[in-house]
């Protein structure tokens, strides 16, 4: 039986990936690893953490000594989601971003090499390509030109990953995906923040003129794409992943307002994010042509289901907004519940 190590498994995309794996791959052992920073939440894994083929390990990917036994026990594939992921936090303080997103990846790469891991998937982002004008899109050969401390740390990791392929022959694959939406996303990100604010009767803060463009993909489509990559990608390759769904932030705000029965008076235009990338757009032909993957969930359906998920799972996000989920870890695992979030 093969073993897949999923790092960052208690976060938004990692937990959705574990859920998909457990649904679709009964023949795979899953080791879910997470440091449980402010963004990690064991409640995200509550419905997929049972049985003899699942194990959770609380560890920091920067801590080689803590992670080594996991590799020594046998790991065939690594899918690395672990990261500091929020651009605004990286502007307030970049240290944790460099530590985890670069240093942590180096630790994982060395252990993967020493323990003969067969595939190492680094989950990267479209933000490594920088910002676009009104036209054009990013392809896998677009030079990387990151603009925020977050995207600079992810781009650095991509370079390190490529170097382990070229120098050591480690079977690495890099995926670069656009903006995900769906269940279990930490309510600091645009969509869950706006939905939960409105449920609380608060306004939604729209940065700048609200005309920045992002490409949106449902998290389940992203996770399916990673499975396709794990199964079929050639070592050393890079794949763009996206939803073919470019939208301005104001349009996202309007969809949420309208579904929840509010008008635009609930929008508060606030100071722009420093260095705010204007537009991202993805050319996803390579993964379609080579691996046969395409996004399946249309935004019209996906956004409504997503808004409804947050409305129906108020206890989940309320415990995050009050910080109660972190108190639980302190009881369960001792002090140190919040790591990686200091500026
Ligand atoms: P998230 O912030 O929801 O989850 C990150 C997880 O990593 C958390 O559970 C956190 O506890 C864990 N983590 C952080 N530092 C760690 C460390 N040192 N050791 C072990 N675990 C640690 O992020 P997400 O949105 O799920 O993103 C997951 C990955 O996907 C990231 O690498 C991100 O760069 C990438 N990505 C995200 C998006 C998106 O739209 N959210 C799009 C493209 C790529
Ligand atoms: O593109 C992929 C990236 O998408 C991932 O690599 C990141 O991990 C993920 O956080 C996300 O980054 P963004 O910065 O695009 O996501 P965020 O939800 O923070 O913001 C989306 C857009 O909405 C962006 O243009 C900024 C704007 N925004 C965001 C927030 C939180 C607002 O206008 N108001 C807000 O309160």
Short mmCIF file of C-alpha atoms in Angstrom, two decimals, residues 2-279:
data_model
loop_
_atom_site.label_atom_id
_atom_site.label_comp_id
_atom_site.label_asym_id
_atom_site.label_seq_id
_atom_site.Cartn_x
_atom_site.Cartn_y
_atom_site.Cartn_z
CA UNK A 2 1.42 3.42 -0.95
CA UNK A 3 1.71 6.21 1.60
CA UNK A 4 1.08 9.86 0.80
CA UNK A 5 2.28 12.56 3.16
CA UNK A 6 0.00 15.60 2.96
CA UNK A 7 1.60 18.62 4.65
CA UNK A 8 -0.57 21.59 5.60
CA UNK A 9 -3.42 19.06 5.78
CA UNK A 10 -5.47 21.00 8.35
CA UNK A 11 -5.70 24.13 6.19
CA UNK A 12 -8.24 25.02 3.53
CA UNK A 13 -6.98 23.21 0.44
CA UNK A 14 -5.02 20.51 2.28
CA UNK A 15 -8.11 19.35 4.18
CA UNK A 16 -10.21 19.31 1.02
CA UNK A 17 -7.45 17.27 -0.64
CA UNK A 18 -7.40 14.73 2.23
CA UNK A 19 -11.20 14.46 1.95
CA UNK A 20 -10.90 13.74 -1.79
CA UNK A 21 -8.09 11.22 -1.28
CA UNK A 22 -10.05 9.31 1.33
CA UNK A 23 -13.12 9.28 -0.92
CA UNK A 24 -11.31 8.20 -4.06
CA UNK A 25 -8.23 6.24 -2.94
CA UNK A 26 -9.15 3.60 -0.38
CA UNK A 27 -5.86 1.85 -1.28
CA UNK A 28 -3.64 4.70 -0.05
CA UNK A 29 -2.30 5.41 3.45
CA UNK A 30 -2.71 9.07 4.32
CA UNK A 31 -0.36 10.82 6.73
CA UNK A 32 -1.85 14.26 7.39
CA UNK A 33 0.77 16.60 8.85
CA UNK A 34 0.25 20.14 10.09
CA UNK A 35 1.84 22.52 12.60
CA UNK A 36 -1.65 23.85 13.47
CA UNK A 37 -0.74 27.50 13.08
CA UNK A 38 -3.52 30.08 13.33
CA UNK A 39 -4.68 28.78 9.90
CA UNK A 40 -4.71 25.07 10.73
CA UNK A 41 -7.91 23.66 12.14
CA UNK A 42 -8.48 20.01 13.04
CA UNK A 43 -12.21 20.55 12.62
CA UNK A 44 -11.47 20.73 8.88
CA UNK A 45 -10.50 17.04 8.98
CA UNK A 46 -13.23 15.86 11.34
CA UNK A 47 -15.20 13.97 8.68
CA UNK A 48 -12.25 12.21 7.04
CA UNK A 49 -9.85 11.28 9.85
CA UNK A 50 -10.91 7.74 10.73
CA UNK A 51 -9.69 4.22 10.06
CA UNK A 52 -6.36 2.38 10.00
CA UNK A 53 -5.15 4.10 6.82
CA UNK A 54 -5.15 7.61 8.29
CA UNK A 55 -2.77 9.26 10.73
CA UNK A 56 -2.43 12.87 11.89
CA UNK A 57 0.95 14.27 12.96
CA UNK A 58 1.35 17.66 14.49
CA UNK A 59 4.74 18.97 13.37
CA UNK A 60 6.41 22.00 11.86
CA UNK A 61 7.91 21.39 8.41
CA UNK A 62 10.89 23.55 9.42
CA UNK A 63 11.71 21.05 12.19
CA UNK A 64 13.77 18.35 10.50
CA UNK A 65 14.09 16.25 13.67
CA UNK A 66 10.32 16.17 14.20
CA UNK A 67 9.57 15.27 10.59
CA UNK A 68 12.32 12.70 10.01
CA UNK A 69 10.49 9.79 11.74
CA UNK A 70 7.52 10.33 9.45
CA UNK A 71 9.75 9.82 6.41
CA UNK A 72 11.62 6.96 8.08
CA UNK A 73 8.31 5.11 8.54
CA UNK A 74 7.91 5.16 4.73
CA UNK A 75 6.55 7.84 2.44
CA UNK A 76 5.99 7.27 -1.28
CA UNK A 77 4.54 10.65 -2.27
CA UNK A 78 4.62 14.10 -0.72
CA UNK A 79 2.05 16.79 -1.49
CA UNK A 80 3.16 20.01 0.17
CA UNK A 81 0.39 22.47 0.98
CA UNK A 82 2.03 23.76 4.19
CA UNK A 83 2.59 27.49 3.92
CA UNK A 84 1.87 30.89 5.26
CA UNK A 85 -0.75 31.77 2.65
CA UNK A 86 -2.17 35.25 3.23
CA UNK A 87 -0.72 38.15 1.23
CA UNK A 88 -1.80 40.84 3.72
CA UNK A 89 -0.05 39.05 6.58
CA UNK A 90 3.14 38.87 4.51
CA UNK A 91 3.04 42.65 4.14
CA UNK A 92 2.81 43.06 7.91
CA UNK A 93 5.71 40.65 8.49
CA UNK A 94 7.61 38.40 6.12
CA UNK A 95 9.63 36.31 8.57
CA UNK A 96 7.25 33.39 8.99
CA UNK A 97 6.75 33.35 5.22
CA UNK A 98 10.44 32.89 4.52
CA UNK A 99 10.79 30.36 7.33
CA UNK A 100 7.95 28.08 6.30
CA UNK A 101 7.55 28.73 2.59
CA UNK A 102 11.28 28.54 1.82
CA UNK A 103 13.06 26.98 4.82
CA UNK A 104 10.34 24.41 5.42
CA UNK A 105 10.36 23.36 1.78
CA UNK A 106 14.14 22.86 1.93
CA UNK A 107 13.69 20.56 4.95
CA UNK A 108 11.03 18.53 3.13
CA UNK A 109 13.12 18.30 -0.03
CA UNK A 110 16.17 17.01 1.84
CA UNK A 111 14.14 14.40 3.71
CA UNK A 112 12.38 13.37 0.50
CA UNK A 113 15.76 12.87 -1.14
CA UNK A 114 17.27 10.96 1.77
CA UNK A 115 14.25 8.65 2.02
CA UNK A 116 13.77 7.94 -1.71
CA UNK A 117 10.36 9.59 -2.06
CA UNK A 118 8.93 8.73 -5.48
CA UNK A 119 7.04 11.97 -6.12
CA UNK A 120 7.14 15.40 -4.55
CA UNK A 121 4.35 17.79 -5.49
CA UNK A 122 4.94 21.41 -4.48
CA UNK A 123 1.65 23.32 -4.41
CA UNK A 124 2.55 26.77 -5.70
CA UNK A 125 0.53 29.72 -6.93
CA UNK A 126 -0.19 31.88 -9.97
CA UNK A 127 1.06 34.82 -7.90
CA UNK A 128 4.68 33.82 -8.66
CA UNK A 129 4.16 35.24 -12.17
CA UNK A 130 3.40 38.76 -10.93
CA UNK A 131 0.68 40.98 -12.35
CA UNK A 132 -0.92 41.30 -15.81
CA UNK A 133 -2.34 44.28 -17.70
CA UNK A 134 -5.76 44.17 -19.30
CA UNK A 135 -4.90 41.35 -21.72
CA UNK A 136 -2.84 38.15 -21.86
CA UNK A 137 -2.41 35.23 -19.49
CA UNK A 138 0.31 33.35 -17.62
CA UNK A 139 1.70 30.19 -19.20
CA UNK A 140 4.16 27.82 -17.55
CA UNK A 141 7.00 29.54 -19.44
CA UNK A 142 6.09 33.05 -18.25
CA UNK A 143 9.10 34.27 -16.24
CA UNK A 144 8.42 34.45 -12.52
CA UNK A 145 8.18 38.04 -11.19
CA UNK A 146 6.59 37.96 -7.74
CA UNK A 147 5.49 41.23 -6.13
CA UNK A 148 4.56 40.48 -2.50
CA UNK A 149 6.66 38.89 0.26
CA UNK A 150 4.19 35.97 0.09
CA UNK A 151 4.60 35.40 -3.65
CA UNK A 152 8.36 36.00 -3.43
CA UNK A 153 8.61 33.23 -0.83
CA UNK A 154 6.54 30.86 -3.00
CA UNK A 155 8.66 31.71 -6.07
CA UNK A 156 11.82 31.04 -4.04
CA UNK A 157 10.44 27.64 -3.10
CA UNK A 158 9.69 26.89 -6.76
CA UNK A 159 13.31 27.61 -7.65
CA UNK A 160 14.56 25.41 -4.83
CA UNK A 161 12.25 22.59 -5.90
CA UNK A 162 13.48 22.83 -9.50
CA UNK A 163 17.07 22.74 -8.28
CA UNK A 164 16.46 19.44 -6.43
CA UNK A 165 15.12 17.96 -9.65
CA UNK A 166 18.10 19.12 -11.70
CA UNK A 167 20.82 18.45 -9.12
CA UNK A 168 19.59 15.32 -7.36
CA UNK A 169 17.01 13.86 -9.73
CA UNK A 170 14.27 14.12 -7.09
CA UNK A 171 10.95 13.54 -8.91
CA UNK A 172 9.42 16.95 -8.24
CA UNK A 173 6.36 18.53 -9.81
CA UNK A 174 5.20 22.12 -9.29
CA UNK A 175 1.56 23.18 -9.60
CA UNK A 176 0.59 26.84 -9.90
CA UNK A 177 -3.06 27.45 -9.20
CA UNK A 178 -5.26 30.55 -9.18
CA UNK A 179 -7.65 31.71 -6.42
CA UNK A 180 -9.52 28.85 -4.76
CA UNK A 181 -12.94 29.12 -3.18
CA UNK A 182 -15.05 26.54 -1.34
CA UNK A 183 -15.70 25.19 2.14
CA UNK A 184 -13.27 25.47 5.09
CA UNK A 185 -11.39 28.56 3.87
CA UNK A 186 -10.02 30.71 6.68
CA UNK A 187 -12.24 33.80 7.04
CA UNK A 188 -9.42 36.25 6.37
CA UNK A 189 -9.68 35.59 2.61
CA UNK A 190 -12.04 37.57 0.38
CA UNK A 191 -15.01 35.21 -0.02
CA UNK A 192 -15.36 33.76 3.51
CA UNK A 193 -14.57 37.16 5.04
CA UNK A 194 -17.32 38.85 3.05
CA UNK A 195 -19.90 36.12 3.70
CA UNK A 196 -19.23 35.93 7.43
CA UNK A 197 -19.14 39.71 7.84
CA UNK A 198 -22.55 40.00 6.19
CA UNK A 199 -24.02 37.25 8.36
CA UNK A 200 -22.72 39.22 11.35
CA UNK A 201 -24.37 42.38 9.96
CA UNK A 202 -21.03 44.02 9.19
CA UNK A 203 -19.88 45.75 6.00
CA UNK A 204 -17.41 44.17 3.56
CA UNK A 205 -14.04 45.92 3.04
CA UNK A 206 -13.24 46.24 -0.67
CA UNK A 207 -9.66 47.26 -1.40
CA UNK A 208 -8.94 50.22 -3.71
CA UNK A 209 -11.37 50.58 -6.63
CA UNK A 210 -12.51 46.93 -6.42
CA UNK A 211 -11.49 46.36 -10.04
CA UNK A 212 -8.59 43.95 -9.45
CA UNK A 213 -9.12 40.71 -11.34
CA UNK A 214 -8.56 37.16 -10.10
CA UNK A 215 -9.18 33.79 -11.76
CA UNK A 216 -11.41 31.66 -9.51
CA UNK A 217 -11.43 27.87 -9.21
CA UNK A 218 -13.47 25.64 -6.92
CA UNK A 219 -11.21 23.90 -4.40
CA UNK A 220 -12.53 20.45 -5.46
CA UNK A 221 -11.38 21.11 -9.03
CA UNK A 222 -7.94 22.15 -7.75
CA UNK A 223 -7.70 18.97 -5.66
CA UNK A 224 -8.71 16.80 -8.64
CA UNK A 225 -5.98 18.51 -10.68
CA UNK A 226 -3.38 17.66 -8.02
CA UNK A 227 -4.48 14.01 -8.11
CA UNK A 228 -4.11 14.04 -11.89
CA UNK A 229 -0.61 15.46 -11.50
CA UNK A 230 0.30 12.89 -8.84
CA UNK A 231 -0.82 10.12 -11.17
CA UNK A 232 0.52 11.31 -14.49
CA UNK A 233 2.95 14.23 -14.46
CA UNK A 234 6.53 13.86 -15.61
CA UNK A 235 9.24 14.59 -13.02
CA UNK A 236 10.55 18.14 -13.28
CA UNK A 237 7.33 19.49 -14.81
CA UNK A 238 5.28 22.58 -13.95
CA UNK A 239 1.51 22.79 -14.44
CA UNK A 240 -0.78 25.79 -14.31
CA UNK A 241 -4.20 25.12 -12.81
CA UNK A 242 -7.13 27.51 -13.07
CA UNK A 243 -10.88 27.84 -13.37
CA UNK A 244 -11.16 29.80 -16.65
CA UNK A 245 -13.17 32.28 -14.61
CA UNK A 246 -11.82 35.81 -14.44
CA UNK A 247 -13.80 38.15 -12.20
CA UNK A 248 -13.27 41.59 -10.70
CA UNK A 249 -13.46 41.77 -6.91
CA UNK A 250 -16.50 44.05 -7.13
CA UNK A 251 -18.32 41.31 -9.08
CA UNK A 252 -17.53 38.78 -6.35
CA UNK A 253 -18.83 41.23 -3.76
CA UNK A 254 -22.05 41.77 -5.75
CA UNK A 255 -22.69 38.00 -6.07
CA UNK A 256 -22.34 37.55 -2.31
CA UNK A 257 -24.42 40.62 -1.46
CA UNK A 258 -27.20 39.60 -3.79
CA UNK A 259 -27.34 35.97 -2.57
CA UNK A 260 -27.56 37.18 1.02
CA UNK A 261 -30.19 39.84 0.22
CA UNK A 262 -28.03 42.96 0.68
CA UNK A 263 -27.35 45.97 -1.53
CA UNK A 264 -24.11 47.81 -2.27
CA UNK A 265 -24.49 50.08 0.73
CA UNK A 266 -22.85 47.19 2.65
CA UNK A 267 -19.59 47.71 0.69
CA UNK A 268 -16.96 49.83 2.38
CA UNK A 269 -14.21 50.96 0.02
CA UNK A 270 -10.97 50.86 2.03
CA UNK A 271 -7.32 51.73 1.46
CA UNK A 272 -5.72 49.52 -1.18
CA UNK A 273 -3.34 46.66 -0.39
CA UNK A 274 0.25 47.95 -0.92
CA UNK A 275 1.65 46.59 -4.21
CA UNK A 276 -1.75 45.06 -5.03
CA UNK A 277 -1.45 42.89 -8.18
CA UNK A 278 -3.97 44.13 -10.73
CA UNK A 279 -4.87 41.06 -12.71
#
